[in-house]
Every structure is written in C-alpha cells, then in structure tokens.
PDB file of C-alpha atoms in Angstrom:
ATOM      1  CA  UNK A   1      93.099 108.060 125.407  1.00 93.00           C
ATOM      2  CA  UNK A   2      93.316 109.296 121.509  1.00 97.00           C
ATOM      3  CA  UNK A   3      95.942 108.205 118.681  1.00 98.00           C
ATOM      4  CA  UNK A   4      96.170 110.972 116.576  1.00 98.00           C
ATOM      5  CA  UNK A   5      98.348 110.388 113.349  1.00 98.00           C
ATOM      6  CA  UNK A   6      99.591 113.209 111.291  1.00 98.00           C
ATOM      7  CA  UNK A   7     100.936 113.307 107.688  1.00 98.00           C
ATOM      8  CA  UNK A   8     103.135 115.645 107.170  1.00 99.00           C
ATOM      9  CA  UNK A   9     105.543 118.018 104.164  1.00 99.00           C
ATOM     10  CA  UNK A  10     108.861 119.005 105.204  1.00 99.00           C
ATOM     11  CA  UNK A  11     112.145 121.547 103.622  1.00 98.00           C
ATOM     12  CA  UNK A  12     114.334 119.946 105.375  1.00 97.00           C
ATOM     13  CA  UNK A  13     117.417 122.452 104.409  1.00 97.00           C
ATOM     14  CA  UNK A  14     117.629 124.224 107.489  1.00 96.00           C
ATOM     15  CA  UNK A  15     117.419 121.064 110.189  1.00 97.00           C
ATOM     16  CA  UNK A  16     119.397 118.386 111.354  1.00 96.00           C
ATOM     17  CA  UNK A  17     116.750 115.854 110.585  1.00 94.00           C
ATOM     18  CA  UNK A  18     113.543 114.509 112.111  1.00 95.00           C
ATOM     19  CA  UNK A  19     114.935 113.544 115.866  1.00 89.00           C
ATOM     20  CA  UNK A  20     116.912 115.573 118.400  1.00 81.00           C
ATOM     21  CA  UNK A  21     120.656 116.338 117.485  1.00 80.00           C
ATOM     22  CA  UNK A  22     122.962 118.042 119.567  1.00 80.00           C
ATOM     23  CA  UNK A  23     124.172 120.636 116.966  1.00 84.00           C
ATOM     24  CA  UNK A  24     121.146 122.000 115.599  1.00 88.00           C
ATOM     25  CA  UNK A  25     116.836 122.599 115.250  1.00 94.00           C
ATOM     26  CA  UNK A  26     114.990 119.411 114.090  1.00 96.00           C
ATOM     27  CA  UNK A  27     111.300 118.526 112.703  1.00 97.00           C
ATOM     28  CA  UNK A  28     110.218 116.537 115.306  1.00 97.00           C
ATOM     29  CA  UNK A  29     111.085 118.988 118.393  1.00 96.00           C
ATOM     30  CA  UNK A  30     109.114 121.888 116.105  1.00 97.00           C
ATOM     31  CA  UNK A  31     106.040 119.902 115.774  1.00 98.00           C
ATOM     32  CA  UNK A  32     106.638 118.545 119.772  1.00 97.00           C
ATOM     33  CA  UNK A  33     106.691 122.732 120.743  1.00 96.00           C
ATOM     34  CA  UNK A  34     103.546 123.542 118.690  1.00 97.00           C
ATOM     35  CA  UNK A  35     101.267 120.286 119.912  1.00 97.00           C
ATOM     36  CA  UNK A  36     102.613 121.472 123.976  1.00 96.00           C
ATOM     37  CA  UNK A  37     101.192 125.037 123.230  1.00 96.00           C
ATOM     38  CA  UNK A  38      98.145 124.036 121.565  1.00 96.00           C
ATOM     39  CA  UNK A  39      96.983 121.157 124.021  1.00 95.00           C
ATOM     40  CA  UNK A  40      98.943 122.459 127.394  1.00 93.00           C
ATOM     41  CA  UNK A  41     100.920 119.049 127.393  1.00 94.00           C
ATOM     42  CA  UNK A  42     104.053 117.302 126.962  1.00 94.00           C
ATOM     43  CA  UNK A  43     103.819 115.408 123.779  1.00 94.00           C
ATOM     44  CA  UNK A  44     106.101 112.538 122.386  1.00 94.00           C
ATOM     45  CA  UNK A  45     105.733 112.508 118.780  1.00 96.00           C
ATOM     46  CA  UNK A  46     106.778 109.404 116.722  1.00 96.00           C
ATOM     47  CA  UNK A  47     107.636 109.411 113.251  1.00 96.00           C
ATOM     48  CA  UNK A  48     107.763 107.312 110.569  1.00 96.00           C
ATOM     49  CA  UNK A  49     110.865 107.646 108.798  1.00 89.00           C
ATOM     50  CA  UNK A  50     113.912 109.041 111.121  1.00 88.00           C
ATOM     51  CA  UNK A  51     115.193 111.446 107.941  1.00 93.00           C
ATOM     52  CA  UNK A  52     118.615 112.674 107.811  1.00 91.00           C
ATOM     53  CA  UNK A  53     120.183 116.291 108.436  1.00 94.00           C
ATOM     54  CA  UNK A  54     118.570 118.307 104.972  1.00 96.00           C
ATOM     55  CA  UNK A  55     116.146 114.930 103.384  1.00 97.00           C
ATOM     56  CA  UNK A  56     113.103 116.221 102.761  1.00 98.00           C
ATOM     57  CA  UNK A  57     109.396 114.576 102.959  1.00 98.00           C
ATOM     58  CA  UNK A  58     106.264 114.953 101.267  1.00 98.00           C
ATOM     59  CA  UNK A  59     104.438 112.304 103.210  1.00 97.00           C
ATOM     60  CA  UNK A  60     106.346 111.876 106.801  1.00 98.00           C
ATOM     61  CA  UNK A  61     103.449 110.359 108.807  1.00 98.00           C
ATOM     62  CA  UNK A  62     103.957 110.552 112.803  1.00 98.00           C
ATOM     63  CA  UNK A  63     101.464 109.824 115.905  1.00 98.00           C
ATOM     64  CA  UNK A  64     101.130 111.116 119.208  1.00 97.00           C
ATOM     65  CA  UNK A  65      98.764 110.368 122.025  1.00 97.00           C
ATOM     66  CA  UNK A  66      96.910 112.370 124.092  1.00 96.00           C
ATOM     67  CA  UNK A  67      93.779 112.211 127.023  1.00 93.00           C
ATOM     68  CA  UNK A  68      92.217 115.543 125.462  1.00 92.00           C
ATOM     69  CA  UNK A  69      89.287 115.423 123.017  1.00 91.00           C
ATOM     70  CA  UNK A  70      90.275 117.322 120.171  1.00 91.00           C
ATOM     71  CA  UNK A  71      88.864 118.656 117.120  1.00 95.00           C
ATOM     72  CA  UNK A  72      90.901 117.491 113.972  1.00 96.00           C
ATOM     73  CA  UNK A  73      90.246 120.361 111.712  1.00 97.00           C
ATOM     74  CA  UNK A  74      91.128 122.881 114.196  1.00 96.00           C
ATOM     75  CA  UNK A  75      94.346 120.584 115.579  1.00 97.00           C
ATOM     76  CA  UNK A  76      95.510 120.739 111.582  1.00 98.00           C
ATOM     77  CA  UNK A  77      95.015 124.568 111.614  1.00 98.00           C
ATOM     78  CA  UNK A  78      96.377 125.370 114.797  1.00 97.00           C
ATOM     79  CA  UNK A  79      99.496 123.652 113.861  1.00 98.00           C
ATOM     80  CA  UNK A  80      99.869 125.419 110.334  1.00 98.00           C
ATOM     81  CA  UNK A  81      99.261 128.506 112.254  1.00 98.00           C
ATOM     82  CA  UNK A  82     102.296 127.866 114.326  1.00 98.00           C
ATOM     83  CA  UNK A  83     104.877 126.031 112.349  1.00 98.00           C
ATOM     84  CA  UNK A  84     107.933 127.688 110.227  1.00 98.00           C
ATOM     85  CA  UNK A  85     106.841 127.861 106.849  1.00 98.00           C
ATOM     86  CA  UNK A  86     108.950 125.131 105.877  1.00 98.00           C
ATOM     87  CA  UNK A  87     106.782 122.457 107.890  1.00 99.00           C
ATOM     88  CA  UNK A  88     103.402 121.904 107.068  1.00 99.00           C
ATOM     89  CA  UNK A  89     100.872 119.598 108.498  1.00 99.00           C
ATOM     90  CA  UNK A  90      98.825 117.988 105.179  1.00 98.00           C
ATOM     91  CA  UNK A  91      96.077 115.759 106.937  1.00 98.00           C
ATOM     92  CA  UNK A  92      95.493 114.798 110.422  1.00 98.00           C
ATOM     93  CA  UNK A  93      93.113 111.798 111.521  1.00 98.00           C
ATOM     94  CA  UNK A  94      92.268 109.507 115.004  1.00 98.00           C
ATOM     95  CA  UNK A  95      93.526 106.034 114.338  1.00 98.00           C
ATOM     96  CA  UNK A  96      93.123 102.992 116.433  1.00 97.00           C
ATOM     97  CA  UNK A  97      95.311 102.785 120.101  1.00 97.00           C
ATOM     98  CA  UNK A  98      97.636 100.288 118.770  1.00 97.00           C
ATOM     99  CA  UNK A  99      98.756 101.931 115.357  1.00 98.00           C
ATOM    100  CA  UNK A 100     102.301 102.837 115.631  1.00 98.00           C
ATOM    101  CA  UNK A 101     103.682 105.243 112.880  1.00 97.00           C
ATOM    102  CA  UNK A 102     106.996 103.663 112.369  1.00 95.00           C
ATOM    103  CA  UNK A 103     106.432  99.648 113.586  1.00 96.00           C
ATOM    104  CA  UNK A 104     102.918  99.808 111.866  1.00 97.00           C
ATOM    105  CA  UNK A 105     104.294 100.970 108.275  1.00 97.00           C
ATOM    106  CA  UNK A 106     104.214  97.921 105.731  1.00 98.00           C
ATOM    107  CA  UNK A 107     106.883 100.153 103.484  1.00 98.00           C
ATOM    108  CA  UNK A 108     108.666 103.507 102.745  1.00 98.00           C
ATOM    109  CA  UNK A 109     108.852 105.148  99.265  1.00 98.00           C
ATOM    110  CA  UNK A 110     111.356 107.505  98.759  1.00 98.00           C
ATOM    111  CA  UNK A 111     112.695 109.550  95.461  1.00 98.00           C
ATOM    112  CA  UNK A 112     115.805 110.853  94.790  1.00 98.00           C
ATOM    113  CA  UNK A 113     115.865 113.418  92.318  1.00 98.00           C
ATOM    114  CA  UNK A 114     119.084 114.591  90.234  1.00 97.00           C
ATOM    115  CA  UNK A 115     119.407 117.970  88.196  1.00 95.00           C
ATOM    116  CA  UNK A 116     121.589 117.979  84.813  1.00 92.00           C
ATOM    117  CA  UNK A 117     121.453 121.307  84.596  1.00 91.00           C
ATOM    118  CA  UNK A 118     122.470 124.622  87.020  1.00 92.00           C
ATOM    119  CA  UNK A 119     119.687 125.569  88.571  1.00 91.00           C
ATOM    120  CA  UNK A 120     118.463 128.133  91.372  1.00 94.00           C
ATOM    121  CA  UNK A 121     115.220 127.359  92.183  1.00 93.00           C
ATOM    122  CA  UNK A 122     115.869 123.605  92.732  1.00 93.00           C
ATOM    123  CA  UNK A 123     119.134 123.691  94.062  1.00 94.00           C
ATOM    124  CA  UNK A 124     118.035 122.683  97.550  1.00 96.00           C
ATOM    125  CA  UNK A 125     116.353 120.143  96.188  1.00 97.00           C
ATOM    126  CA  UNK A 126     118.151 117.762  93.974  1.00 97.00           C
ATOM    127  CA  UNK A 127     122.099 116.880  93.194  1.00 97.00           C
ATOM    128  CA  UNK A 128     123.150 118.825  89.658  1.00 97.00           C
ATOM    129  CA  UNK A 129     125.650 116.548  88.156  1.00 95.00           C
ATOM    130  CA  UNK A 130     127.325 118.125  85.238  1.00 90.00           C
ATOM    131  CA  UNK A 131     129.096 115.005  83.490  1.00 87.00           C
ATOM    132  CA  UNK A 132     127.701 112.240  81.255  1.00 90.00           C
ATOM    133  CA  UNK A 133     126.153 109.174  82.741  1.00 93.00           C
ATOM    134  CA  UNK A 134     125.435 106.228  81.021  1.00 95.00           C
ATOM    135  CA  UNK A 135     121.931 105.200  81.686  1.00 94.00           C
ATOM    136  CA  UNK A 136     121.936 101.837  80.537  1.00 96.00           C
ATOM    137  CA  UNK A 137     124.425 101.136  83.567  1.00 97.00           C
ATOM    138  CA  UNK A 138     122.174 102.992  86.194  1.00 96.00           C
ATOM    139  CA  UNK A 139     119.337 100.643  84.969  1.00 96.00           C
ATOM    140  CA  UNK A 140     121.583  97.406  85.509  1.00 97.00           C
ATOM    141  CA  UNK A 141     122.494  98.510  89.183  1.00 97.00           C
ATOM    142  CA  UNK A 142     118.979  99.638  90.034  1.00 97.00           C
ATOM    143  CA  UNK A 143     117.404  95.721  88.962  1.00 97.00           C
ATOM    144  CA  UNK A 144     120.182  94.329  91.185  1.00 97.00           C
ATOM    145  CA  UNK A 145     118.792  96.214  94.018  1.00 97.00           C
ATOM    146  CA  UNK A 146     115.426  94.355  93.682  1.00 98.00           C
ATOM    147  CA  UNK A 147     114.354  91.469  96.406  1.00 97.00           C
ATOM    148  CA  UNK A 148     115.875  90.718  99.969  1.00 97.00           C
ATOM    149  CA  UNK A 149     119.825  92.029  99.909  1.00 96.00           C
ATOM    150  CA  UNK A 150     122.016  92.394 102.702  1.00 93.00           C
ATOM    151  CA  UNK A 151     122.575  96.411 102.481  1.00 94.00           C
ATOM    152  CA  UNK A 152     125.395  96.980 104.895  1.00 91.00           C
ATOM    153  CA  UNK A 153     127.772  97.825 102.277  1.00 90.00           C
ATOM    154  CA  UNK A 154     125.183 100.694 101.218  1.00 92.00           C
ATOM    155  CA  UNK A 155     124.804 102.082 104.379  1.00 90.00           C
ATOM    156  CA  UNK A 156     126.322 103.975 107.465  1.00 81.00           C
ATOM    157  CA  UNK A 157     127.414 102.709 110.328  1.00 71.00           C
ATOM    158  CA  UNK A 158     124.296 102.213 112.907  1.00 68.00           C
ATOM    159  CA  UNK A 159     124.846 100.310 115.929  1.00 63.00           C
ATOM    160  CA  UNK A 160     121.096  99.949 116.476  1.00 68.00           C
ATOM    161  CA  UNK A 161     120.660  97.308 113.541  1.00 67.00           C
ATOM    162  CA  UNK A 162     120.325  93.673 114.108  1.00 75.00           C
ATOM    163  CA  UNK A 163     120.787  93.472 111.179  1.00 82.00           C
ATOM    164  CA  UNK A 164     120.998  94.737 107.594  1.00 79.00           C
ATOM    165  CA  UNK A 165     118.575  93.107 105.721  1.00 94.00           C
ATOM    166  CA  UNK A 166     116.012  94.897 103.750  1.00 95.00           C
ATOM    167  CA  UNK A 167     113.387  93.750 100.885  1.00 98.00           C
ATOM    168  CA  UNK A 168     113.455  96.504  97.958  1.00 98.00           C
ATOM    169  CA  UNK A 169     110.030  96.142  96.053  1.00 98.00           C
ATOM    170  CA  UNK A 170     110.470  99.288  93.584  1.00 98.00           C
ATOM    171  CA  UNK A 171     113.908 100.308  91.967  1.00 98.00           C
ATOM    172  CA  UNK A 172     113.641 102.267  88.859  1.00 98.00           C
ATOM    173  CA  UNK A 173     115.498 105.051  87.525  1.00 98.00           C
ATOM    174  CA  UNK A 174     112.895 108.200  85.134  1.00 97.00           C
ATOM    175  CA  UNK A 175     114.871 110.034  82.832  1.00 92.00           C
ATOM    176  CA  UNK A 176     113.272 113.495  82.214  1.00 87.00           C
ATOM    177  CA  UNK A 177     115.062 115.866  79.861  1.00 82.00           C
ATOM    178  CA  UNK A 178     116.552 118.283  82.477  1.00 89.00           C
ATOM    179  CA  UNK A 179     116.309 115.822  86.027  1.00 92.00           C
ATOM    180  CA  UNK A 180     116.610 111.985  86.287  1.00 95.00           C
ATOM    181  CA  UNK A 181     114.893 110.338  90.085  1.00 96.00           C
ATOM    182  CA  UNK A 182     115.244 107.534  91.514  1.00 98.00           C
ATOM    183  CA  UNK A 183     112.321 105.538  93.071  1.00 98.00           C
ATOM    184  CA  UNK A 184     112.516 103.042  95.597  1.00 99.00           C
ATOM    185  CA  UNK A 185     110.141 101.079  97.534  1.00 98.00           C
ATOM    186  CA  UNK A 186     111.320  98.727 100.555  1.00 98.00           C
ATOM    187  CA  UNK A 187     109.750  97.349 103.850  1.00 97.00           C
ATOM    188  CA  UNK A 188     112.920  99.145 105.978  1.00 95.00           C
ATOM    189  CA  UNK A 189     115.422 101.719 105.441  1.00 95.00           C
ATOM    190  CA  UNK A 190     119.347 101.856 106.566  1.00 92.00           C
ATOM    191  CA  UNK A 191     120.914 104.683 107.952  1.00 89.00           C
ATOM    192  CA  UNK A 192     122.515 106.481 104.686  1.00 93.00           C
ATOM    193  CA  UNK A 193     120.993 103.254 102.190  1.00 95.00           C
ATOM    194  CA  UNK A 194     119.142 105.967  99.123  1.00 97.00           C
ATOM    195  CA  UNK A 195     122.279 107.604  99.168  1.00 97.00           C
ATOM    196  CA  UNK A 196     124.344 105.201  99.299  1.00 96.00           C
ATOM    197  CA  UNK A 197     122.818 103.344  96.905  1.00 98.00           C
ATOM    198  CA  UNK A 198     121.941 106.422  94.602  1.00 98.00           C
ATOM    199  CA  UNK A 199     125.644 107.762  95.059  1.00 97.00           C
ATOM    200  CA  UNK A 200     127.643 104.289  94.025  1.00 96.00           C
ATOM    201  CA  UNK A 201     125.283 104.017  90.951  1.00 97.00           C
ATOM    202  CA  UNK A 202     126.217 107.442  89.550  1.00 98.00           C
ATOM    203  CA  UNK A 203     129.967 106.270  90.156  1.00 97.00           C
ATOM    204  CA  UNK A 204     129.074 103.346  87.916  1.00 97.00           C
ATOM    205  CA  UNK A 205     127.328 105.395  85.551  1.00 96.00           C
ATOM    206  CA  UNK A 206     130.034 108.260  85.285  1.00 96.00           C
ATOM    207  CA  UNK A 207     132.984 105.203  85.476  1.00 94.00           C
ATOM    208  CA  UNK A 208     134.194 105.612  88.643  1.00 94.00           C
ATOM    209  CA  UNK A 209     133.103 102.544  89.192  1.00 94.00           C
ATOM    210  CA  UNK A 210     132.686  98.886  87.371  1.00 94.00           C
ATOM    211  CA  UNK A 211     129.476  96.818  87.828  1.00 95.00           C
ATOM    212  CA  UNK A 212     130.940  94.419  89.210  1.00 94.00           C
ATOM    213  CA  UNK A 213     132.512  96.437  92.063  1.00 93.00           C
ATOM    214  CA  UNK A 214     128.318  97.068  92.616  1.00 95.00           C
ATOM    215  CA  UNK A 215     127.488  93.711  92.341  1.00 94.00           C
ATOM    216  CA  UNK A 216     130.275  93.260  95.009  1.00 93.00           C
ATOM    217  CA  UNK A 217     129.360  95.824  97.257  1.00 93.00           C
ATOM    218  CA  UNK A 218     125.803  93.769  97.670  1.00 93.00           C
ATOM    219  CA  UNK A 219     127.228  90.704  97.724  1.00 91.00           C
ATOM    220  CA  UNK A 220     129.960  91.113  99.947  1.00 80.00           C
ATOM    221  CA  UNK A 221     128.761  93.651 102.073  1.00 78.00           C
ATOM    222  CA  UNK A 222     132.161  95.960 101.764  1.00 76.00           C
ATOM    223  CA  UNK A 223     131.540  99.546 102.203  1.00 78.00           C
ATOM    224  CA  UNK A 224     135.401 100.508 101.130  1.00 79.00           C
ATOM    225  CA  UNK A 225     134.737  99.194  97.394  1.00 80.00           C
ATOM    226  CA  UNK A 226     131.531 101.670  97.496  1.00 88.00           C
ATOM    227  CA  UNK A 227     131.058 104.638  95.937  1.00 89.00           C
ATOM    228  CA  UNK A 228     130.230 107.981  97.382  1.00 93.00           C
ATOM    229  CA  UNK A 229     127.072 109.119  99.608  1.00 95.00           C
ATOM    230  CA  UNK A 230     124.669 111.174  97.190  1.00 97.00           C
ATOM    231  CA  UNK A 231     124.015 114.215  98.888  1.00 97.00           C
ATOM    232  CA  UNK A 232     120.967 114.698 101.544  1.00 97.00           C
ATOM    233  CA  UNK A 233     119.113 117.643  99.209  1.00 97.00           C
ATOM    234  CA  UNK A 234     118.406 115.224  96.422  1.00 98.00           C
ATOM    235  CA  UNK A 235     116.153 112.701  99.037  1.00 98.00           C
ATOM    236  CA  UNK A 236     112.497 113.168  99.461  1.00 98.00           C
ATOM    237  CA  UNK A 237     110.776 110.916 101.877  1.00 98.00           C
ATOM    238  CA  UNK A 238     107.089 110.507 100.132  1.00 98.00           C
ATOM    239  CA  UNK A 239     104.947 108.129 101.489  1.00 97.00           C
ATOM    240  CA  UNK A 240     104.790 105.186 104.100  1.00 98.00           C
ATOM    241  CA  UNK A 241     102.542 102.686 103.567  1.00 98.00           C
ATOM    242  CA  UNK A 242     100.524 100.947 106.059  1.00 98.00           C
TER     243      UNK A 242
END
C-alpha cells in the first residue's frame, strides 16, 4: 500500500468548492476522475482544507492511497495533462501510511485579499471596496482575534462541530497602495470563519459597526450583532502546515 500526498493550486470561480455538492462541479471529484483514468481505480481523495463554493488555494494539500507502484514525476504530469486549466497539481510525494492530509495538519494559512480600486484582471480574485476604511480600527479587531476564541459568532452554521474553538496564531492586516490582505494562521478553520471575520472588520472599519459590537461578537458568541460574510473570491487557501 502507498500514501501519496499532493499539493495542489486551484481558481476556484467556476466550482462549488473542494467536496461533492449537489448543484454543481467540484475540485475534489476533478482530481478523483483524473487519478481513476490514470491508475484504472476508484480513488478517495482527502483534502486538507474543505474550501467553499469560489475560495481559491495556492497550497491545498490532499492524499490518496493506492496498491499500484507509481512513478511520481509521471503521476504529477499525467494529472496536469488531464486537469481543467484552472487546477494544477504543484508537487506530488509518497509519505508515510499514517499521514492524513486534514487530521495530520498542525495549521492552515489563509489570505484574504481586498482591491480599492476597479479592476478586471483581479476581479475574481479579491473584494473591491470603494469607500474609506479606517485602518487603525481593522488593526484593533485583527489583535483581538489572536489566541484561543470561541468563533461561533464568526462562523456558519455547521452541525458537524463539537465545538467552536479555534487558536489563531497570525492575524495581521498589509496595506499595499491599490489592495489591503488579510493573513491568518490557526490550528482549525470554521465553516464561513475568514469571511466572517474579514467581513465584520470592514463593517468596523467603514462604521457599520462599533468595536465593541466586535469585541462582543467574540465574546458572546452572537452571530446577529455580526457583520456581513466577505465574499468567497477574496479567500485564498495557501498553505497547511504539518
């Protein structure tokens, strides 16, 4: 038996996400249909980070296991070969039976990146907000997020969770002259959490919002004094950690 662990660069624009959804093509199922042509198999592919419908990644990482001897190179080409152009397989390797791309990751780094200007080329891939923000106010909210915090209030509803707890390790906000991003490091994700957290942090810095309905929101867990959910083009998934 072989553990083979892919890292993988995603446009995720035209698909519902990673996993299967009723109502449209996903990343995962295009990557399954390549590996069962290649290897003449049915392949279960696990991913790292289950990315919503349009959230892109530049460093998804999944694994798959097979009984076949294969040669890595020619798996990586193979799969290039095959794939849409807007899925590309960046590295693949043989890792030990028991790694597990998702319940093996130590942490997920994602970016969120924001436009302040109209633009074409990027506009699948940030959120152009055309009114003032203060920044000194999205650099408050983003230090709050730091440590162990209860995120519920942050996040969609998910009735898998046992619970909402996550442990952010990077929170900054980079202010460029035509984008801003937002960085975040943390050992789990929620359902919706970047863009919930990226979305209620513009509110404060446009107004719409006080800091102390934020600081409320993480403290009390209450989703109705929120702010909006940033949307999904903005979110890159770009790298796990293990």
């Amino acid at each position: 038996m072989h553990n083979i662990k892919l890292k993988i660069e995603y446009d995720g624009t035209e698909y519902v996400g990673w996993q299967f959804q009723p109502n449209g093509k996903n990343i995962q199922n295009e990557i399954e249909k390549c590996l069962k042509q290649i290897l003449q198999e049915e392949i279960t592919l696990i991913g790292a980070g289950r990315t919503d419908s349009g959230v892109h990644a530049r460093g998804q990482v999944a694994n798959f296991k097979t009984n076949k001897t294969i040669d890595l190179k020619k798996i990586q080409n193979s799969l290039n070969s095959l794939l849409p152009d807007d899925i590309k397989i960046l590295d693949v390797q043989e890792v030990s039976l028991d790694f597990h791309s998702r319940y093996s990751a130590k942490s997920r780094f994602y970016t969120y990146y924001i436009s302040t200007y109209p633009t074409a080329l990027f506009r699948n891939f940030s959120w152009y907000l055309k009114y003032d923000l203060n920044f000194e106010l999205l650099n408050e909210c983003c230090k709050l997020v730091l440590g162990t915090h209860d995120f519920e209030g942050f996040s969609k509803l998910d009735e898998n969770n046992e619970h909402y707890l996550s442990n952010v390790y990077i929170s900054r906000w980079i202010f460029r002259k035509r984008f801003l991003k937002y960085q975040i490091e943390a050992n789990r994700f929620l359902y919706g959490m970047v863009r919930g957290l990226v979305g209620s942090m513009i509110d404060v810095a446009r107004g719409h919002m006080t800091l102390d309905d934020f600081i409320a929101v993480l403290d009390k867990k209450d989703r109705t004094k929120a702010g909006q959910f940033a949307p999904a083009r903005g979110l890159f998934l770009e790298n796990i950690k293990y």
